Tab-separated table of C-alpha atoms in Angstrom:
chain	number	residue	atom	x	y	z
U	1	UNK	CA	14.926	9.482	37.914
U	2	UNK	CA	15.154	9.484	34.107
U	3	UNK	CA	13.678	6.001	33.930
U	4	UNK	CA	10.742	6.968	36.117
U	5	UNK	CA	10.086	10.049	33.986
U	6	UNK	CA	10.253	8.069	30.742
U	7	UNK	CA	7.910	5.265	31.794
U	8	UNK	CA	4.598	7.196	31.777
U	9	UNK	CA	5.394	8.701	28.380
U	10	UNK	CA	6.071	5.270	26.924
U	11	UNK	CA	2.888	3.872	28.432
U	12	UNK	CA	0.877	6.776	26.982
U	13	UNK	CA	2.401	6.215	23.550
U	14	UNK	CA	1.560	2.518	23.627
U	15	UNK	CA	-2.028	3.171	24.712
U	16	UNK	CA	-2.358	5.906	22.073
U	17	UNK	CA	-1.202	3.694	19.224
U	18	UNK	CA	-3.403	0.826	20.380
U	19	UNK	CA	-6.405	3.142	20.609
U	20	UNK	CA	-5.647	4.666	17.231
U	21	UNK	CA	-5.414	1.232	15.666
U	22	UNK	CA	-8.689	0.169	17.253
U	23	UNK	CA	-10.397	3.294	15.926
U	24	UNK	CA	-9.092	2.744	12.385
U	25	UNK	CA	-10.282	-0.853	12.436
U	26	UNK	CA	-13.702	0.271	13.650
U	27	UNK	CA	-13.948	2.787	10.816
U	28	UNK	CA	-13.041	0.062	8.318
U	29	UNK	CA	-15.674	-2.266	9.770
U	30	UNK	CA	-18.340	0.452	9.773
U	31	UNK	CA	-17.591	1.417	6.171
U	32	UNK	CA	-17.639	-2.213	5.077
U	33	UNK	CA	-20.994	-2.793	6.770
U	34	UNK	CA	-22.392	0.386	5.181
U	35	UNK	CA	-21.550	-0.952	1.719
U	36	UNK	CA	-22.717	-4.511	2.358
U	37	UNK	CA	-19.225	-5.949	2.697
U	38	UNK	CA	-17.383	-7.786	5.451
U	39	UNK	CA	-14.531	-6.127	7.312
U	40	UNK	CA	-12.605	-9.322	6.566
U	41	UNK	CA	-12.586	-8.284	2.905
U	42	UNK	CA	-10.281	-5.354	3.729
U	43	UNK	CA	-6.659	-5.537	4.873
U	44	UNK	CA	-5.134	-2.661	6.773
U	45	UNK	CA	-1.579	-1.751	5.759
U	46	UNK	CA	-0.064	0.276	8.621
U	47	UNK	CA	2.337	2.617	6.840
U	48	UNK	CA	5.400	3.044	9.033
U	49	UNK	CA	7.293	5.521	6.842
U	50	UNK	CA	9.699	7.623	8.988
U	51	UNK	CA	8.461	5.979	12.204
U	52	UNK	CA	11.073	4.014	14.182
U	53	UNK	CA	11.062	0.301	14.846
U	54	UNK	CA	9.963	0.959	18.445
U	55	UNK	CA	6.661	2.399	17.245
U	56	UNK	CA	6.165	-0.528	14.910
U	57	UNK	CA	6.704	-2.912	17.836
U	58	UNK	CA	3.977	-1.124	19.777
U	59	UNK	CA	1.644	-1.575	16.820
U	60	UNK	CA	2.554	-5.260	16.634
U	61	UNK	CA	1.723	-5.621	20.338
U	62	UNK	CA	-1.683	-4.117	19.531
U	63	UNK	CA	-2.275	-6.905	17.003
U	64	UNK	CA	-1.182	-5.434	13.658
U	65	UNK	CA	0.864	-7.748	11.420
U	66	UNK	CA	0.891	-6.033	7.982
U	67	UNK	CA	3.010	-2.918	7.480
U	68	UNK	CA	3.952	-0.674	4.608
U	69	UNK	CA	7.126	1.199	3.749
U	70	UNK	CA	7.800	3.626	0.922
U	71	UNK	CA	11.568	4.026	1.075
U	72	UNK	CA	13.789	1.045	0.364
U	73	UNK	CA	16.776	2.381	2.291
U	74	UNK	CA	14.676	2.960	5.409
U	75	UNK	CA	13.090	-0.475	5.099
U	76	UNK	CA	16.474	-2.187	4.786
U	77	UNK	CA	17.483	-0.708	8.136
U	78	UNK	CA	14.168	-1.161	9.955
U	79	UNK	CA	12.822	-4.555	8.847
U	80	UNK	CA	15.720	-6.653	10.260
U	81	UNK	CA	15.076	-5.102	13.711
U	82	UNK	CA	11.535	-6.489	13.803
U	83	UNK	CA	10.031	-10.004	14.019
U	84	UNK	CA	10.461	-12.032	10.840
U	85	UNK	CA	6.787	-13.032	10.988
U	86	UNK	CA	5.694	-9.474	10.155
U	87	UNK	CA	4.472	-8.891	6.598
U	88	UNK	CA	5.671	-5.921	4.563
U	89	UNK	CA	4.256	-4.179	1.483
U	90	UNK	CA	6.068	-1.538	-0.537
U	91	UNK	CA	3.736	1.413	-1.119
U	92	UNK	CA	5.976	4.225	-2.428
U	93	UNK	CA	7.544	5.087	-5.755
U	94	UNK	CA	10.077	2.361	-6.591
U	95	UNK	CA	13.273	3.512	-8.262
U	96	UNK	CA	14.731	1.078	-10.759
U	97	UNK	CA	18.105	1.045	-9.005
U	98	UNK	CA	16.423	-0.111	-5.775
U	99	UNK	CA	14.555	-3.119	-7.216
U	100	UNK	CA	17.199	-5.708	-6.339
U	101	UNK	CA	17.378	-4.509	-2.730
U	102	UNK	CA	13.588	-4.331	-2.399
U	103	UNK	CA	12.612	-7.737	-3.765
U	104	UNK	CA	13.647	-9.803	-0.710
U	105	UNK	CA	11.989	-7.407	1.753
U	106	UNK	CA	8.391	-7.142	0.546
U	107	UNK	CA	5.624	-9.631	-0.156
U	108	UNK	CA	3.759	-7.155	-2.379
U	109	UNK	CA	4.563	-4.005	-4.360
U	110	UNK	CA	1.648	-1.562	-4.679
U	111	UNK	CA	3.257	0.918	-7.032
U	112	UNK	CA	4.362	-0.514	-10.364
U	113	UNK	CA	3.796	2.648	-12.344
U	114	UNK	CA	5.201	1.961	-15.830
U	115	UNK	CA	5.851	-0.844	-18.272
U	116	UNK	CA	9.577	-0.087	-18.121
U	117	UNK	CA	9.629	-0.539	-14.330
U	118	UNK	CA	7.668	-3.785	-14.635
U	119	UNK	CA	10.105	-5.077	-17.255
U	120	UNK	CA	13.090	-4.240	-15.064
U	121	UNK	CA	11.501	-5.955	-12.073
U	122	UNK	CA	10.716	-9.010	-14.174
U	123	UNK	CA	14.326	-9.226	-15.393
U	124	UNK	CA	15.838	-8.824	-11.927
U	125	UNK	CA	13.322	-11.231	-10.398
U	126	UNK	CA	14.374	-13.839	-12.944
U	127	UNK	CA	18.037	-13.293	-12.058
U	128	UNK	CA	17.210	-13.636	-8.359
U	129	UNK	CA	14.798	-16.571	-8.745
U	130	UNK	CA	11.839	-14.624	-7.350
U	131	UNK	CA	8.176	-14.137	-8.280
U	132	UNK	CA	7.015	-10.688	-7.067
U	133	UNK	CA	3.347	-9.989	-6.389
U	134	UNK	CA	2.464	-6.545	-7.681
U	135	UNK	CA	-0.264	-3.967	-8.141
U	136	UNK	CA	-0.355	-1.481	-11.015
U	137	UNK	CA	-0.498	2.162	-9.963
U	138	UNK	CA	-3.028	4.196	-11.951
U	139	UNK	CA	-3.069	7.994	-12.091
U	140	UNK	CA	-6.839	8.144	-12.410
U	141	UNK	CA	-7.033	11.941	-12.031
U	142	UNK	CA	-4.298	12.642	-14.587
U	143	UNK	CA	-2.223	14.715	-12.160
U	144	UNK	CA	1.067	15.835	-13.637
U	145	UNK	CA	2.827	15.504	-10.286
U	146	UNK	CA	1.793	11.877	-9.726
U	147	UNK	CA	3.327	8.641	-10.914
U	148	UNK	CA	1.200	5.930	-12.470
U	149	UNK	CA	-0.343	4.680	-15.677
U	150	UNK	CA	-2.913	6.821	-17.402
U	151	UNK	CA	-6.022	4.599	-17.664
U	152	UNK	CA	-5.934	4.463	-21.473
U	153	UNK	CA	-2.186	3.785	-21.473
U	154	UNK	CA	-2.635	0.925	-19.025
U	155	UNK	CA	-5.199	-0.682	-21.308
U	156	UNK	CA	-2.799	-0.338	-24.260
U	157	UNK	CA	0.067	-1.903	-22.319
U	158	UNK	CA	-1.875	-4.546	-20.420
U	159	UNK	CA	-0.944	-7.398	-22.745
U	160	UNK	CA	2.734	-6.531	-22.395
U	161	UNK	CA	2.413	-6.414	-18.627
U	162	UNK	CA	0.602	-9.738	-18.445
U	163	UNK	CA	3.275	-11.317	-20.648
U	164	UNK	CA	5.971	-10.752	-18.004
U	165	UNK	CA	6.334	-14.282	-16.596
U	166	UNK	CA	7.867	-13.454	-13.217
U	167	UNK	CA	5.271	-10.908	-12.105
U	168	UNK	CA	1.962	-11.846	-10.518
U	169	UNK	CA	-0.308	-8.871	-11.225
U	170	UNK	CA	-2.984	-8.954	-8.537
U	171	UNK	CA	-4.814	-5.660	-8.958
U	172	UNK	CA	-4.617	-1.874	-9.108
U	173	UNK	CA	-3.641	1.015	-6.826
U	174	UNK	CA	-4.311	4.747	-6.886
U	175	UNK	CA	-3.622	7.921	-4.910
U	176	UNK	CA	-6.343	10.522	-5.485
U	177	UNK	CA	-5.675	14.283	-5.453
U	178	UNK	CA	-5.470	16.008	-2.100
U	179	UNK	CA	-8.863	17.383	-1.120
U	180	UNK	CA	-10.404	19.153	1.850
U	181	UNK	CA	-13.371	16.773	1.935
U	182	UNK	CA	-12.861	13.004	2.025
U	183	UNK	CA	-15.859	12.430	-0.216
U	184	UNK	CA	-14.056	14.241	-3.044
U	185	UNK	CA	-11.951	11.080	-3.411
U	186	UNK	CA	-14.982	8.901	-4.063
U	187	UNK	CA	-15.153	9.515	-7.821
U	188	UNK	CA	-11.510	8.504	-8.178
U	189	UNK	CA	-12.039	5.296	-6.227
U	190	UNK	CA	-15.079	4.510	-8.375
U	191	UNK	CA	-13.021	5.175	-11.503
U	192	UNK	CA	-10.318	2.743	-10.361
U	193	UNK	CA	-12.860	0.038	-9.550
U	194	UNK	CA	-14.621	0.452	-12.881
U	195	UNK	CA	-11.289	0.369	-14.748
U	196	UNK	CA	-10.398	-2.829	-12.903
U	197	UNK	CA	-13.722	-4.365	-13.903
U	198	UNK	CA	-13.196	-3.477	-17.581
U	199	UNK	CA	-9.652	-4.866	-17.609
U	200	UNK	CA	-10.776	-8.102	-15.968
U	201	UNK	CA	-13.431	-8.602	-18.626
U	202	UNK	CA	-11.313	-7.610	-21.603
U	203	UNK	CA	-8.152	-9.484	-20.649
U	204	UNK	CA	-9.785	-12.337	-18.721
U	205	UNK	CA	-7.553	-11.801	-15.721
U	206	UNK	CA	-8.235	-11.712	-11.979
U	207	UNK	CA	-7.430	-8.279	-10.525
U	208	UNK	CA	-9.093	-8.767	-7.175
U	209	UNK	CA	-6.930	-6.358	-5.181
U	210	UNK	CA	-7.744	-2.638	-5.029
U	211	UNK	CA	-5.273	-0.608	-2.962
U	212	UNK	CA	-6.889	2.763	-2.316
U	213	UNK	CA	-7.538	5.010	0.629
U	214	UNK	CA	-5.211	6.633	3.149
U	215	UNK	CA	-5.678	8.411	6.486
U	216	UNK	CA	-7.945	11.153	5.141
U	217	UNK	CA	-10.265	9.027	3.013
U	218	UNK	CA	-9.925	5.299	3.748
U	219	UNK	CA	-13.568	4.814	4.882
U	220	UNK	CA	-14.733	6.167	1.504
U	221	UNK	CA	-12.314	3.810	-0.242
U	222	UNK	CA	-13.726	0.844	1.690
U	223	UNK	CA	-17.253	1.834	0.686
U	224	UNK	CA	-16.116	1.819	-2.951
U	225	UNK	CA	-14.419	-1.570	-2.904
U	226	UNK	CA	-10.917	-1.213	-1.477
U	227	UNK	CA	-9.330	-4.482	-0.412
U	228	UNK	CA	-6.184	-2.786	0.929
U	229	UNK	CA	-6.066	0.581	2.711
U	230	UNK	CA	-2.761	2.314	3.448
U	231	UNK	CA	-2.998	4.182	6.752
U	232	UNK	CA	-0.092	5.803	8.565
U	233	UNK	CA	-0.864	9.088	10.312
U	234	UNK	CA	-4.140	7.900	11.861
U	235	UNK	CA	-2.202	5.101	13.580
U	236	UNK	CA	1.277	6.472	14.274
U	237	UNK	CA	0.605	10.206	14.414
U	238	UNK	CA	2.137	12.820	12.165
U	239	UNK	CA	5.386	11.698	10.606
U	240	UNK	CA	8.628	13.532	10.112
U	241	UNK	CA	9.176	14.764	6.557
């Protein structure tokens, strides 16, 4: 009897996640079209933080192949349970003592938030024979509670960052302040894009990737140039704390 009772719930969950994923992709496509871009210019990172491997499998069955995690310990337990063909990005705050564990798990790190962290990652990557692909997290709004480079500080430290031979710096990331209206994030996304443009010109470096936009504001981020959007709740439902 238990099996019969469980089956409809599982089916509903699978349909729900598939429908959620389809809706998110449609919103990305609509926002890209609105801004004269192609939906193919934007990658969706399905953030699976606190959600079990079973939910990730359902998302894989619905066609998603790129996932994000923000806790190294959780990722170390979850990733081995899932197909090795799945791609993983690290999107949370990375503690220095977790770098060595994280490097083999993720193809990209969105949240390098200080020169000291970048230097530690470079050193450990050299010891491990790895070449991490990273984004630099920028605290564009200057929030005291947020990690990330202040824009002026990033410019000052850019040469030092680019001199780290093991790191491939591919772009920038930001998390705007919480706001009741999604459009309130727009100015912060514009600020990140404009900072990226200035850094590219001044340092003659390609920073093509812009990781910005989450469940509440990802369509706005796409309109303003995001190449990676990090969406969890809109796909998986509300997460456990």
